[in-house]
XYZ file of C-alpha atoms in Angstrom:
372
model
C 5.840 73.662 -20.246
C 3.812 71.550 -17.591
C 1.373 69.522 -19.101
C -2.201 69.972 -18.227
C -4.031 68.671 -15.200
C -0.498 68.118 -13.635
C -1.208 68.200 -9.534
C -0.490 71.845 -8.353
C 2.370 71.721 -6.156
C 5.239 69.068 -5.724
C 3.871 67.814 -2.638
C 0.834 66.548 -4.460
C 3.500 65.331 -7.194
C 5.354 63.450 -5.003
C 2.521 61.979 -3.348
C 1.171 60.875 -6.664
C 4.353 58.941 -7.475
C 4.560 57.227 -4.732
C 0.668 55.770 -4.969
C 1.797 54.706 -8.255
C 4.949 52.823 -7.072
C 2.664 51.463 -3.853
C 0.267 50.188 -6.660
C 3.261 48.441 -8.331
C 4.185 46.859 -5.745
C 0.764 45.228 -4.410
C 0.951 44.074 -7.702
C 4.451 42.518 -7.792
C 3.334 40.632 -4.414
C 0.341 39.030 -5.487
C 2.555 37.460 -8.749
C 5.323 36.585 -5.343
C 2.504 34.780 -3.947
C 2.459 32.354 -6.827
C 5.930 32.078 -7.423
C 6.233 31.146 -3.716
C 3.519 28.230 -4.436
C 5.297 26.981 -7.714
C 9.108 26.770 -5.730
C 7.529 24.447 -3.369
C 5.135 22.449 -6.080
C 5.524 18.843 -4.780
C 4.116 17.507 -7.711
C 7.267 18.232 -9.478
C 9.243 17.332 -6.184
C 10.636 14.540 -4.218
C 10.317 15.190 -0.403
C 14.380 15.317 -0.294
C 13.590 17.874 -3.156
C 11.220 19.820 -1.322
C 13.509 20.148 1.896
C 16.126 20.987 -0.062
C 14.404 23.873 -1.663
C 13.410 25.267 1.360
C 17.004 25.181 2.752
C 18.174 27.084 -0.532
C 15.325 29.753 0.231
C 16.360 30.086 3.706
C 20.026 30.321 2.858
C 19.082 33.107 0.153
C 16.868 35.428 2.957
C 19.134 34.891 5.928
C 22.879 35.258 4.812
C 25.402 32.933 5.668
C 25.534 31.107 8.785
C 27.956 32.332 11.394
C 30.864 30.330 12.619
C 30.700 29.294 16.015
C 32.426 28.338 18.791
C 33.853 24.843 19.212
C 34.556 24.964 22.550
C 30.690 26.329 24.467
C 32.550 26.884 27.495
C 29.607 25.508 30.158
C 29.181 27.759 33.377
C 26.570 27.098 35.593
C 25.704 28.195 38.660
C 22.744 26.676 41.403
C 20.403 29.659 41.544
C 17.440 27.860 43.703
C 16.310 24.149 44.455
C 12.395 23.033 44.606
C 10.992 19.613 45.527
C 10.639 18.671 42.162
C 13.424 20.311 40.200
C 16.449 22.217 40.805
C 17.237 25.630 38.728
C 20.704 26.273 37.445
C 21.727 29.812 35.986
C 23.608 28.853 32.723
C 26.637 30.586 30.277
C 27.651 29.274 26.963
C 29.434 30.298 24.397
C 27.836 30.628 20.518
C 29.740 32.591 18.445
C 33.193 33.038 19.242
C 32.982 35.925 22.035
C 29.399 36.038 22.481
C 27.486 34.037 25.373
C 24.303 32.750 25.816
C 22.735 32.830 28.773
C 19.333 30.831 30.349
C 17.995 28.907 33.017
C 18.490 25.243 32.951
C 15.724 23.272 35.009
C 16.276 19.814 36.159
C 14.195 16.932 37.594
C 14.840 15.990 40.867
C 13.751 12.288 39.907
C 16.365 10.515 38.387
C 16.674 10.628 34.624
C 17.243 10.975 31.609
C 14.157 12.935 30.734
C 13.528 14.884 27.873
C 14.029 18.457 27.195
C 12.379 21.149 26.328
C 13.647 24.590 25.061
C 11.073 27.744 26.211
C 11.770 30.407 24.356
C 10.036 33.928 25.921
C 8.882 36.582 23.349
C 9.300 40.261 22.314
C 10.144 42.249 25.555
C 9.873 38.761 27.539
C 11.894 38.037 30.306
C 12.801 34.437 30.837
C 12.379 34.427 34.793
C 8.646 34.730 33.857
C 8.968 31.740 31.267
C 11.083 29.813 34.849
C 8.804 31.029 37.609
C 11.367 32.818 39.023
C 9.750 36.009 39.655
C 5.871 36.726 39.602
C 6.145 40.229 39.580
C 6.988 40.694 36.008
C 4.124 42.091 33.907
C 4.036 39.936 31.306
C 4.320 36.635 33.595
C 0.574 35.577 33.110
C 1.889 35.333 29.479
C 4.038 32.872 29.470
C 2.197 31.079 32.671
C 5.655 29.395 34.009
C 5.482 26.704 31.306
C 9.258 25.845 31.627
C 8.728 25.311 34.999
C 5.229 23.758 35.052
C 7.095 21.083 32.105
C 10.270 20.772 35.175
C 7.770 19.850 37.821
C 6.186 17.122 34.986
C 9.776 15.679 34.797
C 11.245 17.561 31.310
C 14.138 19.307 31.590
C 13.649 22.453 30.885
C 15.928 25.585 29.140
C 14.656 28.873 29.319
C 17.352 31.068 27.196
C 17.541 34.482 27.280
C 16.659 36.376 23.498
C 18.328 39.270 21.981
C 14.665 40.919 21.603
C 14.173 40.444 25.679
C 13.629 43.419 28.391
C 13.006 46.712 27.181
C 15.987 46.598 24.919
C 14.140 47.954 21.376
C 16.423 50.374 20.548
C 19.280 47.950 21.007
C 17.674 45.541 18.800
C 17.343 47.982 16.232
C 21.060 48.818 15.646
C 21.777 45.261 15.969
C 19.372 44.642 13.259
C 20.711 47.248 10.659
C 24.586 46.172 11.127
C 23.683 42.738 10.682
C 21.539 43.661 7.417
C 24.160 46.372 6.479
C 26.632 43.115 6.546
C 24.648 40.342 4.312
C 22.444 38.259 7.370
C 19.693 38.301 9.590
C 20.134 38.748 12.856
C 18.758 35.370 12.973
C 21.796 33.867 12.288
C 22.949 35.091 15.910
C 19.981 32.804 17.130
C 20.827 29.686 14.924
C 24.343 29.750 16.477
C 22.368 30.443 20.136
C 20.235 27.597 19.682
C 23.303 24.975 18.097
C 24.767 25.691 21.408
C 21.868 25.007 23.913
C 21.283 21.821 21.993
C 25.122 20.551 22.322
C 25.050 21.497 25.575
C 21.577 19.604 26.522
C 22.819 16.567 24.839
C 25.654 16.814 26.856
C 24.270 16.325 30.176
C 23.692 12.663 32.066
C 20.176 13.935 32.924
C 18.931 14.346 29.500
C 18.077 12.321 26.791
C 20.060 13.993 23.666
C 17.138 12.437 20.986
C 14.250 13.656 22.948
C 14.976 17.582 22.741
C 11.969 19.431 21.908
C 11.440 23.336 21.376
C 8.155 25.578 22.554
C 7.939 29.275 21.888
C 5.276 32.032 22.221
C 5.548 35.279 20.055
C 8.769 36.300 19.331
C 9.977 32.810 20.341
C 7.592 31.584 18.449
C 9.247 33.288 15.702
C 12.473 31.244 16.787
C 10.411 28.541 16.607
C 10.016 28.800 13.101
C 13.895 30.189 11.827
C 16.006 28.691 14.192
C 14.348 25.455 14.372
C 14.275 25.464 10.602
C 18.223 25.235 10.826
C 17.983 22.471 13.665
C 17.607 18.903 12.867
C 18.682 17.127 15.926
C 15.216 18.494 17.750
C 12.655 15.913 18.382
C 9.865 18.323 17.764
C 8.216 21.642 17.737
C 5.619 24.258 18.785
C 4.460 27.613 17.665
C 2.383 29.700 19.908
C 1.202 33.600 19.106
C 3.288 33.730 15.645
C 2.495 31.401 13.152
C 0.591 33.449 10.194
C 0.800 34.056 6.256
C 3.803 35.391 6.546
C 3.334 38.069 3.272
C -0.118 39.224 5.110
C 1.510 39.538 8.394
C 4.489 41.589 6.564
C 2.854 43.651 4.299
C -1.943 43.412 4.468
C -3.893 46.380 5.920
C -6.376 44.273 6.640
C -8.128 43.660 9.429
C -9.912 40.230 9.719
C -11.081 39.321 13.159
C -10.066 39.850 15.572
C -8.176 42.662 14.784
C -9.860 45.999 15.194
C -6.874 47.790 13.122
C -4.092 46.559 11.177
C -1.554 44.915 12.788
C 0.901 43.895 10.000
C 4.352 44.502 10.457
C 4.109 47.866 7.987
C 2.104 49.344 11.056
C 3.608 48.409 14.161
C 7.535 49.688 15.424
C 8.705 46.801 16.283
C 8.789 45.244 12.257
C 12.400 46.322 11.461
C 13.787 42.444 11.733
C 10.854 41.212 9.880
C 11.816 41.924 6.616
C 13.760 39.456 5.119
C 15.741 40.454 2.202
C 13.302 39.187 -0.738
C 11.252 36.954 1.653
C 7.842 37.195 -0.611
C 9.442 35.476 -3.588
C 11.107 32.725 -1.219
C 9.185 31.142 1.542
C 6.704 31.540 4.479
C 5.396 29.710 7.638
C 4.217 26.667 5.738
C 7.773 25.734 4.549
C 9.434 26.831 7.692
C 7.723 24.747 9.877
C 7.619 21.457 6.656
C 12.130 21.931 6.503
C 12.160 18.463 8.726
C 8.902 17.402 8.511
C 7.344 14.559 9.108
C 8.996 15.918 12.569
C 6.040 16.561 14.722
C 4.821 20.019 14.804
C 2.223 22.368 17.018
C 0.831 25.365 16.598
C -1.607 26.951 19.448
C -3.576 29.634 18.076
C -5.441 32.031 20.408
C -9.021 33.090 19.163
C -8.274 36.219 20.416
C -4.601 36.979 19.611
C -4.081 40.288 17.474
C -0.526 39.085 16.256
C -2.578 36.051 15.086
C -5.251 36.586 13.003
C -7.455 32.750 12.926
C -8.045 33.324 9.092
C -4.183 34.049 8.020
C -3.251 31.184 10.566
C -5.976 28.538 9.048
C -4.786 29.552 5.161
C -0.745 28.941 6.145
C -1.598 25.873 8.412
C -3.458 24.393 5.272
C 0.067 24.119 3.718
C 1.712 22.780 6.696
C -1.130 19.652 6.614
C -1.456 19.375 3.122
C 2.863 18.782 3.410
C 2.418 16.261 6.169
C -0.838 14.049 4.574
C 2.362 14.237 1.059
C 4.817 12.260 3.436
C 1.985 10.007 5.443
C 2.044 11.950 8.364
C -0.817 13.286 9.639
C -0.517 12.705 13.398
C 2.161 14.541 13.533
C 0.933 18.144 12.907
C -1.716 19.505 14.936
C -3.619 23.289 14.838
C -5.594 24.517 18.308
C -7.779 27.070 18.645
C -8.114 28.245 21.764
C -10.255 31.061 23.767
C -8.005 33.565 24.520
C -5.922 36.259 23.618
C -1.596 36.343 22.932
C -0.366 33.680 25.628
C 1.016 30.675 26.188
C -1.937 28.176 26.281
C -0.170 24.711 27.563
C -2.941 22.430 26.809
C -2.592 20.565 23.646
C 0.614 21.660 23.490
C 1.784 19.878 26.886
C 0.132 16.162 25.502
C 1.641 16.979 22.140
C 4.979 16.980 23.970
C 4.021 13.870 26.351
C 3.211 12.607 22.982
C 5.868 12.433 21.225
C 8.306 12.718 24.220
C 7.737 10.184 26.587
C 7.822 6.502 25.978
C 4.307 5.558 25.932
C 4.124 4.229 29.887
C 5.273 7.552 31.455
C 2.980 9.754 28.794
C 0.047 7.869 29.796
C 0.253 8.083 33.540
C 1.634 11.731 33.408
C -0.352 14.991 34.654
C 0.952 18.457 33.845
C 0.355 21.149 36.409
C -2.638 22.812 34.880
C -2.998 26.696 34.220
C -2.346 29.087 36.370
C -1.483 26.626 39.072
């Protein structure tokens, strides 16, 4: 016999169930939250402590890395020369039998400059990111920084992404296997990015310690996970991505300037979000503190939906309060700027001058400005 006041119908049943399981779960992620802060409590840590936590945490949510190829097999091919830099289609190899692709940019001026890797985002193309075609929708995006840093004297990479063109339903079944088989999809990108740094400190006009990585959205997701798992670069920025990562993954809020949610739980393109466990092991913050004191970026648009200021200022807090720990200050910098999911290129550009350049070329250097 049913007991009284049970809900009529098994719809209403089921629907009560699952409430109560939703309810058990908002409450499971607030007691993540503070499990995540005491991991990382650097008053029971040594810096080499700290960084080695957050490499265990990564490890645990991404799988094992991939093994990769020891021979990158280089192809390039000239694609189109400018006054001030020459563009090169490039092919390398990452994992055995998969290839990377990108344009490499090159001074003409005689080097060895410094580099920087432009990573495009979600549905990006990186001819947009090169200025190699301004017909692309999204090219106002990404405002040609790869080439507007080429024409500055960097040279420039702009690599193709597995998330790039309208390839979502590709990236989804790539995503599942690789879940279905222990790793993130990620790990694909680590190897990617291992080879475009061997093969940028392999050429005579770069300088191999001055290699520097700039992403918006989706690459400014890479910016986070695959430069987390790259040592050798000189430094890093974050543009349309950094946020608290267990609001971005799992809130219904909507702080401004969000008009509706915008968490990954309400938007289709989520699926490689979810790291397995992620709440209980790490966010932003440590992401962007695994090499720290290496100088660090983040450009936040006032207007940027993916970005919400408030989840951005609470994670960033993290990220300073890590670098004033090891003396660092100068090296981590936050802008807020006017405008809505794009590259920006302002502080950004000195921060690279900054802490690319030797000190006579940064201060006699002008970028080509916005939407030049």
């Amino acid at each position: 016999i049913l007991p009284a006041g049970l809900p009529a119908g098994c719809e209403a049943l089921y629907r009560q169930q699952v409430e109560q399981v939703l309810a058990g779960l908002e409450a499971q992620l607030e007691r993540a939250a503070l499990r995540r802060l005491q991991r990382f409590d650097r008053t029971a840590l040594s810096p080499e402590q700290y960084r080695e936590a957050v490499a265990q945490s990564l490890a645990r949510v991404t799988g094992e890395a991939l093994p990769e190829a020891e021979d990158r097999r280089p192809r390039t091919r000239e694609v189109r020369v400018e006054a001030t830099h020459s563009v090169y289609f490039v092919l390398l190899e990452s994992v055995p039998g998969i290839d990377v692709a990108g344009y490499l940019l090159v001074p003409t001026a005689a080097g060895p400059h410094p580099a920087v890797i432009c990573q495009h985002g979600l549905g990006g193309r990186p001819e947009a990111v090169a200025g190699l075609n301004d017909d692309l929708a999204d090219g106002w995006v990404y405002d040609r920084f790869a080439e507007r840093l080429a024409r500055a004297g960097f040279v420039t990479f702009a690599p193709f992404m597995n998330w790039g063109g309208a390839c979502t339903e590709q990236r989804d079944a790539l995503v599942k296997r690789a879940f279905a088989l222990g790793f993130t999809p990620n790990r694909f990108e680590v190897a990617q990015l291992h080879a475009i740094v061997d093969f940028l400190q392999g050429r005579a006009e770069g300088d191999p310690q001055r290699i520097a990585f700039y992403g918006l959205s989706y690459g400014g997701h890479a910016s986070l996970w695959l430069t987390a798992e790259e040592p050798r670069l000189a430094a890093v920025s974050t543009a349309g991505h950094f946020n608290q990562w267990q609001r971005k993954l799992t809130s219904l809020e909507t702080p401004p300037p969000l008009t509706r949610p915008t968490c990954y739980l309400s938007v289709d393109e989520g699926f490689d979000m979810f790291n397995y466990n992620i709440c209980h092991e790490l966010g932003h913050s440590e992401l962007a503190t695994r090499h720290a004191p290496r100088p660090y970026y983040v450009e936040n648009g006032l207007l940027d939906t993916v970005t919400p200021t408030a989840w951005v200022e609470e994670e960033f807090a993290r990220v300073k309060a890590v670098y004033r720990w090891l003396g660092a200050d100068p090296a981590v910098h936050l802008e807020h700027f006017p405008g809505p999911h794009r590259v920006w290129a302002q502080g950004a550009f000195a921060f690279l001058r900054t802490h690319l350049l030797p000190p006579e070329r940064s201060a006699h250097l002008s970028i080509v400005s916005i939407g030049s």
